[in-house]
mmCIF file of C-alpha atoms in Angstrom:
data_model
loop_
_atom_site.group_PDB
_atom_site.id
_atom_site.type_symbol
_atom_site.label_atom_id
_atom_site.label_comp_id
_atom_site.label_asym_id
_atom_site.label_seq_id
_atom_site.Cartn_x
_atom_site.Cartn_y
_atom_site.Cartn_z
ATOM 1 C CA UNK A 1 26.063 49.126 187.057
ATOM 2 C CA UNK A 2 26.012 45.188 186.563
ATOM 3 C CA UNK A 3 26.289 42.578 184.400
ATOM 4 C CA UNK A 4 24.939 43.434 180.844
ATOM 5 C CA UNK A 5 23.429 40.159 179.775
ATOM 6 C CA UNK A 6 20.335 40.686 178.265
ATOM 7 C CA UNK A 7 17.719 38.554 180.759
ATOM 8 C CA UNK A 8 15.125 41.244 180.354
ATOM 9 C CA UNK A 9 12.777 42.555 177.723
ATOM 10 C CA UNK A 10 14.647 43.339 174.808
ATOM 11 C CA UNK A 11 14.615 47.146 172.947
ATOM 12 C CA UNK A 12 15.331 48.292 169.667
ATOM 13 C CA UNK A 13 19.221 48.354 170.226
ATOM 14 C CA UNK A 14 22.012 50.123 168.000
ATOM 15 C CA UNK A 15 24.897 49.193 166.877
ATOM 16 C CA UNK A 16 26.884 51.853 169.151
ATOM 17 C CA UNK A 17 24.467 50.348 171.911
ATOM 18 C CA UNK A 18 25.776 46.572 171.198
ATOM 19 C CA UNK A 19 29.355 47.944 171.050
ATOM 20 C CA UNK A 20 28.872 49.054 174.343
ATOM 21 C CA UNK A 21 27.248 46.657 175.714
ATOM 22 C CA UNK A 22 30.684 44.446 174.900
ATOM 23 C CA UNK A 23 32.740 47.343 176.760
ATOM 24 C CA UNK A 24 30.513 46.320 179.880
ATOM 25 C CA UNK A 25 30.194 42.730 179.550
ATOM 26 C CA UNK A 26 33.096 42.132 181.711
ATOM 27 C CA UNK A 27 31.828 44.522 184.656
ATOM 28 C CA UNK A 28 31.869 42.784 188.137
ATOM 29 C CA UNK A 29 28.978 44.704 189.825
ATOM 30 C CA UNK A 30 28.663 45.192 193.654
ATOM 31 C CA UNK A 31 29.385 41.888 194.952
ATOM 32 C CA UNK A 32 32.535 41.962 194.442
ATOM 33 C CA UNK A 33 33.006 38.912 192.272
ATOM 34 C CA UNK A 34 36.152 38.284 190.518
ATOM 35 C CA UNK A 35 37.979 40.658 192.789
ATOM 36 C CA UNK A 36 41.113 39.729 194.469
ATOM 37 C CA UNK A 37 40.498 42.397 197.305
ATOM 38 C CA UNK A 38 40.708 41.592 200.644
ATOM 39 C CA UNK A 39 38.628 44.495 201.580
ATOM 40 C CA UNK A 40 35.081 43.553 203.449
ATOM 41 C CA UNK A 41 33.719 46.550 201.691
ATOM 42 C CA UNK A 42 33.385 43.919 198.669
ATOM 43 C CA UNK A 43 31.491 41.542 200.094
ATOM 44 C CA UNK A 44 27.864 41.391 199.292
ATOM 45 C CA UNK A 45 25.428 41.369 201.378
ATOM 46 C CA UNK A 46 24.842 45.087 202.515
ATOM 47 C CA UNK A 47 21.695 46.049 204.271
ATOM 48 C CA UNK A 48 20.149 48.717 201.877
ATOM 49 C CA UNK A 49 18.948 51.829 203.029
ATOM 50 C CA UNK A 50 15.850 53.764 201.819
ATOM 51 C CA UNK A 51 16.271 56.547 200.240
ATOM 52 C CA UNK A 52 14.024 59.201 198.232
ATOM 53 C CA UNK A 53 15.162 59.244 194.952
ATOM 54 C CA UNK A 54 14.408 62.783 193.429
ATOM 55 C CA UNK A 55 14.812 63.272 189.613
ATOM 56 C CA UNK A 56 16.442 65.962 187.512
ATOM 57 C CA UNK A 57 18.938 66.454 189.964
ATOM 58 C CA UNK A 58 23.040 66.041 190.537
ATOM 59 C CA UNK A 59 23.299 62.222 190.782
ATOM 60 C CA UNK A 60 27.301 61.668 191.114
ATOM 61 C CA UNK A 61 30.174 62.886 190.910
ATOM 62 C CA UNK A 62 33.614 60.691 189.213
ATOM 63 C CA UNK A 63 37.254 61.651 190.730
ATOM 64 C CA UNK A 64 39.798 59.430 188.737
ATOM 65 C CA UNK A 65 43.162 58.799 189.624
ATOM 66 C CA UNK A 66 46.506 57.289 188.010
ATOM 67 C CA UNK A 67 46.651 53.719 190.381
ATOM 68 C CA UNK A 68 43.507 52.347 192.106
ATOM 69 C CA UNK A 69 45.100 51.497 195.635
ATOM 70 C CA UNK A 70 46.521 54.505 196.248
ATOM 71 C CA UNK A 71 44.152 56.266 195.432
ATOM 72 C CA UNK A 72 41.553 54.595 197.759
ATOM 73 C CA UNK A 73 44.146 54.803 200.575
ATOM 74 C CA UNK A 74 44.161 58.411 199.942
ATOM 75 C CA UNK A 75 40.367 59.159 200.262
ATOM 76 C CA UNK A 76 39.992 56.739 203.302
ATOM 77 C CA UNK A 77 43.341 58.845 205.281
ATOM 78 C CA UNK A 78 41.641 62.336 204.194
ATOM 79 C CA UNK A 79 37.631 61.651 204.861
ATOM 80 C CA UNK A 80 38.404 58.731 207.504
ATOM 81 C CA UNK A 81 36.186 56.748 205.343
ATOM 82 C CA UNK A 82 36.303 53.822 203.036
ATOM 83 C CA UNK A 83 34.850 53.727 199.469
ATOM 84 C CA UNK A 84 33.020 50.013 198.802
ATOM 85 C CA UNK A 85 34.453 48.586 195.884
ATOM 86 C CA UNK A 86 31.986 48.347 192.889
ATOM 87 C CA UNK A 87 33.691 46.425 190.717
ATOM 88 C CA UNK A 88 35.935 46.520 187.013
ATOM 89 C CA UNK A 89 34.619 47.515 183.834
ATOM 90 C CA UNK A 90 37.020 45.688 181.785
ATOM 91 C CA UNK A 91 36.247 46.744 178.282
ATOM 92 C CA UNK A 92 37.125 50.499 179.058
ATOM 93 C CA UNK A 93 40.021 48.986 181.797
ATOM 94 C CA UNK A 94 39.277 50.753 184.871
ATOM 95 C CA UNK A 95 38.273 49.771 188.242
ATOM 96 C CA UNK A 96 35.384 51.509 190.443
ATOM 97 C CA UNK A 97 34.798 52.424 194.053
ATOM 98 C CA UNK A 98 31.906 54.500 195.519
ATOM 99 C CA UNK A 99 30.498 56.115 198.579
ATOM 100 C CA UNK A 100 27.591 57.993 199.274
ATOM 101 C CA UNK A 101 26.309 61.655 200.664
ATOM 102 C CA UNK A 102 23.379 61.745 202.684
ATOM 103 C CA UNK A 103 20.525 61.160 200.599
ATOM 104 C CA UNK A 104 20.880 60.457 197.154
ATOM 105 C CA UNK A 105 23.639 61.717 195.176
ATOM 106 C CA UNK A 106 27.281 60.095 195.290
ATOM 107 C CA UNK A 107 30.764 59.628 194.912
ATOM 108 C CA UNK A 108 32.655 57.608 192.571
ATOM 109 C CA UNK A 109 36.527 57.356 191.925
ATOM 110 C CA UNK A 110 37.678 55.582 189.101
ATOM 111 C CA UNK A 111 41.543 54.406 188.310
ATOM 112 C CA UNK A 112 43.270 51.976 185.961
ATOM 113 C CA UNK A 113 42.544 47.989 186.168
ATOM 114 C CA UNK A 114 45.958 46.356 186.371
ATOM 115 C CA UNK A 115 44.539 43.246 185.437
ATOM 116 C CA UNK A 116 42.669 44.881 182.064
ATOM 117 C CA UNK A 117 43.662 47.709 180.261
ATOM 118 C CA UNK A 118 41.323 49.993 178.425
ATOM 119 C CA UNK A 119 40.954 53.085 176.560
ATOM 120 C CA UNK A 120 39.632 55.050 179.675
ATOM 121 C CA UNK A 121 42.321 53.308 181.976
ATOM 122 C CA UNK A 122 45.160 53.719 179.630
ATOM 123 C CA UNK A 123 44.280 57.201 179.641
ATOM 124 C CA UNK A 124 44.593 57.692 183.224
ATOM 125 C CA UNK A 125 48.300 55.614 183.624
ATOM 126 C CA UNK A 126 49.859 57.876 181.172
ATOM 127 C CA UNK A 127 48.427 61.258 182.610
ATOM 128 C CA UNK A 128 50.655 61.454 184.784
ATOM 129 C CA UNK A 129 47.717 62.694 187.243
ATOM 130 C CA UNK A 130 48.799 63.372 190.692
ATOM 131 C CA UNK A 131 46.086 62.078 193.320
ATOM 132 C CA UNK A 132 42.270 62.097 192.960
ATOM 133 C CA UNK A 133 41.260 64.529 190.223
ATOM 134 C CA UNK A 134 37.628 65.672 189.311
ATOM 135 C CA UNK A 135 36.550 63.902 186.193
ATOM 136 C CA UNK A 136 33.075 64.031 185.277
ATOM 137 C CA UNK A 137 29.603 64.412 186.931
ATOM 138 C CA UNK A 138 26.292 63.751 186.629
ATOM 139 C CA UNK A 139 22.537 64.520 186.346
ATOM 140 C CA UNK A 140 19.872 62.237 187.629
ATOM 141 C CA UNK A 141 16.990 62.420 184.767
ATOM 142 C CA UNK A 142 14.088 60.317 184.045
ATOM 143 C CA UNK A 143 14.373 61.667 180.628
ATOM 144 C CA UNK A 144 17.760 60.537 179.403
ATOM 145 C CA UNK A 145 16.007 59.632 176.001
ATOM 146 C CA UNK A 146 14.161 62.103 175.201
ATOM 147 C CA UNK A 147 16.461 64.648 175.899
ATOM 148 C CA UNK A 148 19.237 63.094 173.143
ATOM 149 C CA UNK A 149 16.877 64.986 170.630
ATOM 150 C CA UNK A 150 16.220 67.966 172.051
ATOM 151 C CA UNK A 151 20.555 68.854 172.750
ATOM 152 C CA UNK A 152 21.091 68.941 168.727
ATOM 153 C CA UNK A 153 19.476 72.786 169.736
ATOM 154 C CA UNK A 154 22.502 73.491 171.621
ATOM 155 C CA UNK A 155 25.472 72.705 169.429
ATOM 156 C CA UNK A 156 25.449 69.373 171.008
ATOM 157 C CA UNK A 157 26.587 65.879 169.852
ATOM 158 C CA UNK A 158 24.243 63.226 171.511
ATOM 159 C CA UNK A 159 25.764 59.750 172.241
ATOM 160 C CA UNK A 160 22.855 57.688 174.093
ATOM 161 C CA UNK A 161 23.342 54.393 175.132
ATOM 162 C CA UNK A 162 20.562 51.936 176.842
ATOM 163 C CA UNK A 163 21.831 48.896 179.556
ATOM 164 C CA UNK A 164 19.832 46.031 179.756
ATOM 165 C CA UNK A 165 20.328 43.392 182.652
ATOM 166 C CA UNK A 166 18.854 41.569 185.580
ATOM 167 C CA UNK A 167 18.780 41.943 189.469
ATOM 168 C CA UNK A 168 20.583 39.183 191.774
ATOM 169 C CA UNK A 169 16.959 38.034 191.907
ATOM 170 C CA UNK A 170 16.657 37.446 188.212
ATOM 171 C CA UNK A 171 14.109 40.549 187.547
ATOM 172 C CA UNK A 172 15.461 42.227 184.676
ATOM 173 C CA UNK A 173 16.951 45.133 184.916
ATOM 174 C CA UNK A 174 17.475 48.858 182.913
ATOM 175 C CA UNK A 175 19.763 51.718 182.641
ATOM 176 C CA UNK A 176 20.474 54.599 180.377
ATOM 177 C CA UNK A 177 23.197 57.074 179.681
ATOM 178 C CA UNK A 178 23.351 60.379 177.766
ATOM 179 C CA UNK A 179 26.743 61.858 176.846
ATOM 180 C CA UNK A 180 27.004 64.820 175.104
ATOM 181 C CA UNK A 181 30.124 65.431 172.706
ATOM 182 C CA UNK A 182 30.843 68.493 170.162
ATOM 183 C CA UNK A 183 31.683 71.015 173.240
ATOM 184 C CA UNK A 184 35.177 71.897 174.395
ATOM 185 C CA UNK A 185 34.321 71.866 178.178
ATOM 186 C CA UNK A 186 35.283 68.090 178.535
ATOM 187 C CA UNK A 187 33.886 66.766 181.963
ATOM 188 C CA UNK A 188 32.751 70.336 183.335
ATOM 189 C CA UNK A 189 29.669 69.622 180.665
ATOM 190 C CA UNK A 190 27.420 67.073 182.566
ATOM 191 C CA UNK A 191 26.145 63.348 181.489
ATOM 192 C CA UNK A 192 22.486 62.434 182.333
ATOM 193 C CA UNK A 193 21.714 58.888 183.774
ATOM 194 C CA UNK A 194 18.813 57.353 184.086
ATOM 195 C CA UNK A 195 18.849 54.307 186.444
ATOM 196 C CA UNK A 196 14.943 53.416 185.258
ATOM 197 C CA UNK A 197 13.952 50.234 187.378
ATOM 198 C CA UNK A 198 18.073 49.685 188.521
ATOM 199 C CA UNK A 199 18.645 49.986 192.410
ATOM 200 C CA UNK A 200 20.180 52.577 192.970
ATOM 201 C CA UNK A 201 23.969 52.664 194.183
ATOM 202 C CA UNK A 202 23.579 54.930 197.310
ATOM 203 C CA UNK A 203 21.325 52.114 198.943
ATOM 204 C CA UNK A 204 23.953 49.762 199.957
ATOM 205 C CA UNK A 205 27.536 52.412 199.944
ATOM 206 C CA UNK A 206 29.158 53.554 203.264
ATOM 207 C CA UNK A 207 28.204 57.483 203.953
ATOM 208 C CA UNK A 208 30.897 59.887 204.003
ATOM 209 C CA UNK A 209 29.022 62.851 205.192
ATOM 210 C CA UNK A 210 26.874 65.853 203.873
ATOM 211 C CA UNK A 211 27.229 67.170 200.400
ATOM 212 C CA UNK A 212 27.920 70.624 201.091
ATOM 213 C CA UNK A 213 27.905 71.863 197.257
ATOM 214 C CA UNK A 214 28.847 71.250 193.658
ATOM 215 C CA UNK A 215 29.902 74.706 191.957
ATOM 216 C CA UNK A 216 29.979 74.882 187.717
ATOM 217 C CA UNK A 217 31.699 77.399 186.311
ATOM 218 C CA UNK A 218 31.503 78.102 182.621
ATOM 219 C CA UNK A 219 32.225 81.046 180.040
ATOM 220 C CA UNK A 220 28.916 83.005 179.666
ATOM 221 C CA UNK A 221 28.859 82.046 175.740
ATOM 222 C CA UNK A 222 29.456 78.029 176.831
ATOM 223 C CA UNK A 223 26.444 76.049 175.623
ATOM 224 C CA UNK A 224 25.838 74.253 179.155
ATOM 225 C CA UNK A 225 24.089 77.359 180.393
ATOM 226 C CA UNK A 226 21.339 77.450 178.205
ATOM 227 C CA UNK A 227 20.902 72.928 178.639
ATOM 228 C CA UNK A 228 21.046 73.556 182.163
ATOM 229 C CA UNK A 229 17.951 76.114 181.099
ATOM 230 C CA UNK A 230 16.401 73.882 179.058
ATOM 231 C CA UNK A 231 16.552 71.081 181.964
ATOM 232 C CA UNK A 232 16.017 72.919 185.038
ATOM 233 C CA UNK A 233 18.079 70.357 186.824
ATOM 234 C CA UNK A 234 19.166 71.175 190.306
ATOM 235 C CA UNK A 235 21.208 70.070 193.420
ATOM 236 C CA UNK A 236 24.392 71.945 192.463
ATOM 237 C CA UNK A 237 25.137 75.694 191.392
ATOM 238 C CA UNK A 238 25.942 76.817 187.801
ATOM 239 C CA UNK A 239 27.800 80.341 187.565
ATOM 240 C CA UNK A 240 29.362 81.895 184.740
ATOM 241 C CA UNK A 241 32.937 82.240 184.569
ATOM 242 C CA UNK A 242 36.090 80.445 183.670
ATOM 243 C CA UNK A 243 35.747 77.002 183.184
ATOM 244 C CA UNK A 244 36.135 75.420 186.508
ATOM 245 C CA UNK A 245 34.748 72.589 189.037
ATOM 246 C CA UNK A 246 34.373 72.374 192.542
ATOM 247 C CA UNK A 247 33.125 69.793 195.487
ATOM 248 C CA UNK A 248 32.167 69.997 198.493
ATOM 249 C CA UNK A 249 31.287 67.755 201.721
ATOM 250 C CA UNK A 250 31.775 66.852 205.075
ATOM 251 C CA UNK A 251 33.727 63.910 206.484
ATOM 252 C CA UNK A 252 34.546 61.953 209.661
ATOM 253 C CA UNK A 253 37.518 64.120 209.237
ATOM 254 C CA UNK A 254 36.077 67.097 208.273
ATOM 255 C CA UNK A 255 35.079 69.425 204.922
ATOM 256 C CA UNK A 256 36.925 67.780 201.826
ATOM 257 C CA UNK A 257 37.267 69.746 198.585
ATOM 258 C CA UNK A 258 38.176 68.524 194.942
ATOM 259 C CA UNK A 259 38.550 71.391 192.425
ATOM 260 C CA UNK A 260 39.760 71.687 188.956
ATOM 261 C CA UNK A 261 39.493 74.035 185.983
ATOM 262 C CA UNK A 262 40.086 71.073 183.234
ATOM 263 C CA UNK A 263 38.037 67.591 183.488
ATOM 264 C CA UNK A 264 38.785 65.208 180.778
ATOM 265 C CA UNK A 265 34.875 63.549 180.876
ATOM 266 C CA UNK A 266 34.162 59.820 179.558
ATOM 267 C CA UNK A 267 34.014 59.753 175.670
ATOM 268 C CA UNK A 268 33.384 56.079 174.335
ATOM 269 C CA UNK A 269 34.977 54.459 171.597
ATOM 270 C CA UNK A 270 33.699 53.717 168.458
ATOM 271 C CA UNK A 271 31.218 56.746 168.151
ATOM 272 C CA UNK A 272 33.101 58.345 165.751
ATOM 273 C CA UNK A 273 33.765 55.314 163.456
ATOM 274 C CA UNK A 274 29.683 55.233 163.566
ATOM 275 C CA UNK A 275 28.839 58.488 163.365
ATOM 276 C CA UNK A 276 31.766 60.342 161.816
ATOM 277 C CA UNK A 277 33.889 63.098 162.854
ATOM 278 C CA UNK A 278 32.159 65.364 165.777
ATOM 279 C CA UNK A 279 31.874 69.549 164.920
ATOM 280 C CA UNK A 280 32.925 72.325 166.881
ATOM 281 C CA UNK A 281 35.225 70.242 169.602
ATOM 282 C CA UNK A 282 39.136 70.922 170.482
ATOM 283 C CA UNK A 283 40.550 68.513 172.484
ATOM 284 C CA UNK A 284 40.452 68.836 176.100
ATOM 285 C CA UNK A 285 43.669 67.809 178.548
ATOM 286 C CA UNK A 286 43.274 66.572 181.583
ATOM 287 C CA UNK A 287 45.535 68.628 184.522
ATOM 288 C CA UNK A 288 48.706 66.656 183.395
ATOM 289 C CA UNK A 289 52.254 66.432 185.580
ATOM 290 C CA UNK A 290 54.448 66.251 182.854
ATOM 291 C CA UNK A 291 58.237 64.851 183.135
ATOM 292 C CA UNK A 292 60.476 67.313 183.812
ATOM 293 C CA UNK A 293 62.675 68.410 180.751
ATOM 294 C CA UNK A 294 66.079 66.416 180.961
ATOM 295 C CA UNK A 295 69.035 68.570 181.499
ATOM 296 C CA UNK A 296 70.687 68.931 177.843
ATOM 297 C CA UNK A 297 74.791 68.448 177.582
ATOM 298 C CA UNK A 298 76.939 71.488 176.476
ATOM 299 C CA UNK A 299 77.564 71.951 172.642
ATOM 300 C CA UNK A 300 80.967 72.305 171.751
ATOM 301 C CA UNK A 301 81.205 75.866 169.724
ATOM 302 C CA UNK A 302 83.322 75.917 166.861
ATOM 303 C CA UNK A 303 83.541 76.570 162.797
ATOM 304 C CA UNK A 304 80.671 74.491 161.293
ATOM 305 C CA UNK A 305 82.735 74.981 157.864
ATOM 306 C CA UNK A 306 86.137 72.961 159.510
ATOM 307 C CA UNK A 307 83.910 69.899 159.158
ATOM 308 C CA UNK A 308 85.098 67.787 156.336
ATOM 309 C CA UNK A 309 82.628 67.018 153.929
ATOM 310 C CA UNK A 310 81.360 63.255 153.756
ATOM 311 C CA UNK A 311 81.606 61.301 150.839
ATOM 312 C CA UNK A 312 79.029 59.574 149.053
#
């Protein structure tokens, strides 16, 4: 993602699609701008590769953590490579770093901006999270649009939301999102993107290694089985089950797997105030380390009726 200044042809926009547009206006895209990072990833600049994008596919995947540093120090000891740093998206306070699979599909971890908090990023400091965590994922799909009025079917809550922009050489620039509330699967239900006429982010990201497999598990009655239906999209396995996520690929230092049975998924503000209350959806934790219970002092036994009474 990039700037969202509108230097392109304009759309019919919403008023959810304005107030997200102001959650974005403070992203620093790929060149690193307005980071403090010493890292060279940062640096524009990249040779881009070329790479066949296929649609209806898995497109990314987002492991979140509690602090951005560590958590990119972790990843680069266990795969032996470094994510690039993307940028901040400052209106939801969280700070982004990718890298790529072979071919098309990627990786992207996502912590809290210590220079901008956010709903997302305030989220992840008071987790408690331990490490990187599966978050969300999602599908590559041409029809991103479209398909907001064809989920309603499904017991789905659509919230679309179009990105307008422009290219470091001024060509203006799309990109669409399709989240789907009113499920109580959190980030094992998939988002669709559409990155229309954007670059896409794989083309200039350090490669980690092969994707060896993203696994979906879901109760047989869960909703996502008969979308995924409806779809067709591929490039990852859907089983029924208990509710549970799993990745797979190969590294420098060699397979890497994230798992988890609970993914808390983006949701952004302001829907709700638009759109009122969503059906059908019980919040969703995230896999939590709580605080440990403090040990309690001894209570002194005795004749609760010896205690004089107080007077008013």
């Amino acid at each position: 993602m990039s700037d969202s200044d509108d230097d392109g042809p304009k759309a019919e926009e919403t008023e959810e699609d304005a107030e997200m547009k102001k959650l974005l206006a403070g992203f620093v895209d790929e060149t690193g701008a307005d980071d403090d990072s010493d890292s060279s990833d940062s640096e524009s600049g990249d040779e881009a590769r070329e790479i066949e994008i296929e649609d209806n596919v898995l497109d990314h995947v987002v492991l979140a953590a509690a602090d951005f540093e560590s958590a990119l120090e972790e990843f680069t000891e266990k795969t032996g490579v470094a994510p690039k740093i993307a940028g901040a998206i400052k209106g939801l306070g969280i700070k982004t770093a990718r890298v790529s699979f072979e071919g098309s599909s990627f990786l992207e971890i996502i912590a809290p901006d210590p220079k901008s908090g956010g709903p997302i990023g305030n989220l992840l400091k008071a987790s408690g999270i331990s490490g990187l965590k599966p978050f969300h994922w999602a599908i590559r799909n041409e029809r991103a649009e479209p398909l907001k009025d064809e989920v309603n079917k499904f017991g789905y809550t659509p919230d679309h939301i179009s990105m307008f922009g422009a290219k470091e050489d001024g060509t203006p620039r799309k990109w669409e999102m399709l989240y789907l509330y009113g499920h109580k699967m959190g980030g094992i239900t998939p988002f669709y993107i559409n990155w229309a006429n954007s670059d896409h982010p794989c083309e200039t990201m350090p490669i980690v290694g092969d994707l060896i497999g993203v696994k979906v598990t879901a109760p047989s009655d869960d909703p996502v089985h008969k979308l995924i239906a409806h779809t067709e999209s591929g490039g990852f396995s859907l089983e029924e089950g208990d509710a549970s996520f799993e990745l797979k690929f190969d590294s420098p230092e060699g397979e890497i797997t994230y798992e988890a049975t609970k993914m808390v998924g983006f949701r952004f503000p302001g829907f709700e105030d638009e759109n009122g209350p969503i059906d059908g959806e019980e919040p969703t934790m995230p896999e939590f380390v709580m605080p440990a219970m403090p040990e309690l002092l001894p209570v002194e036994t005795g004749d609760y009726d010896d205690i004089p009474a107080t007077e008013g």
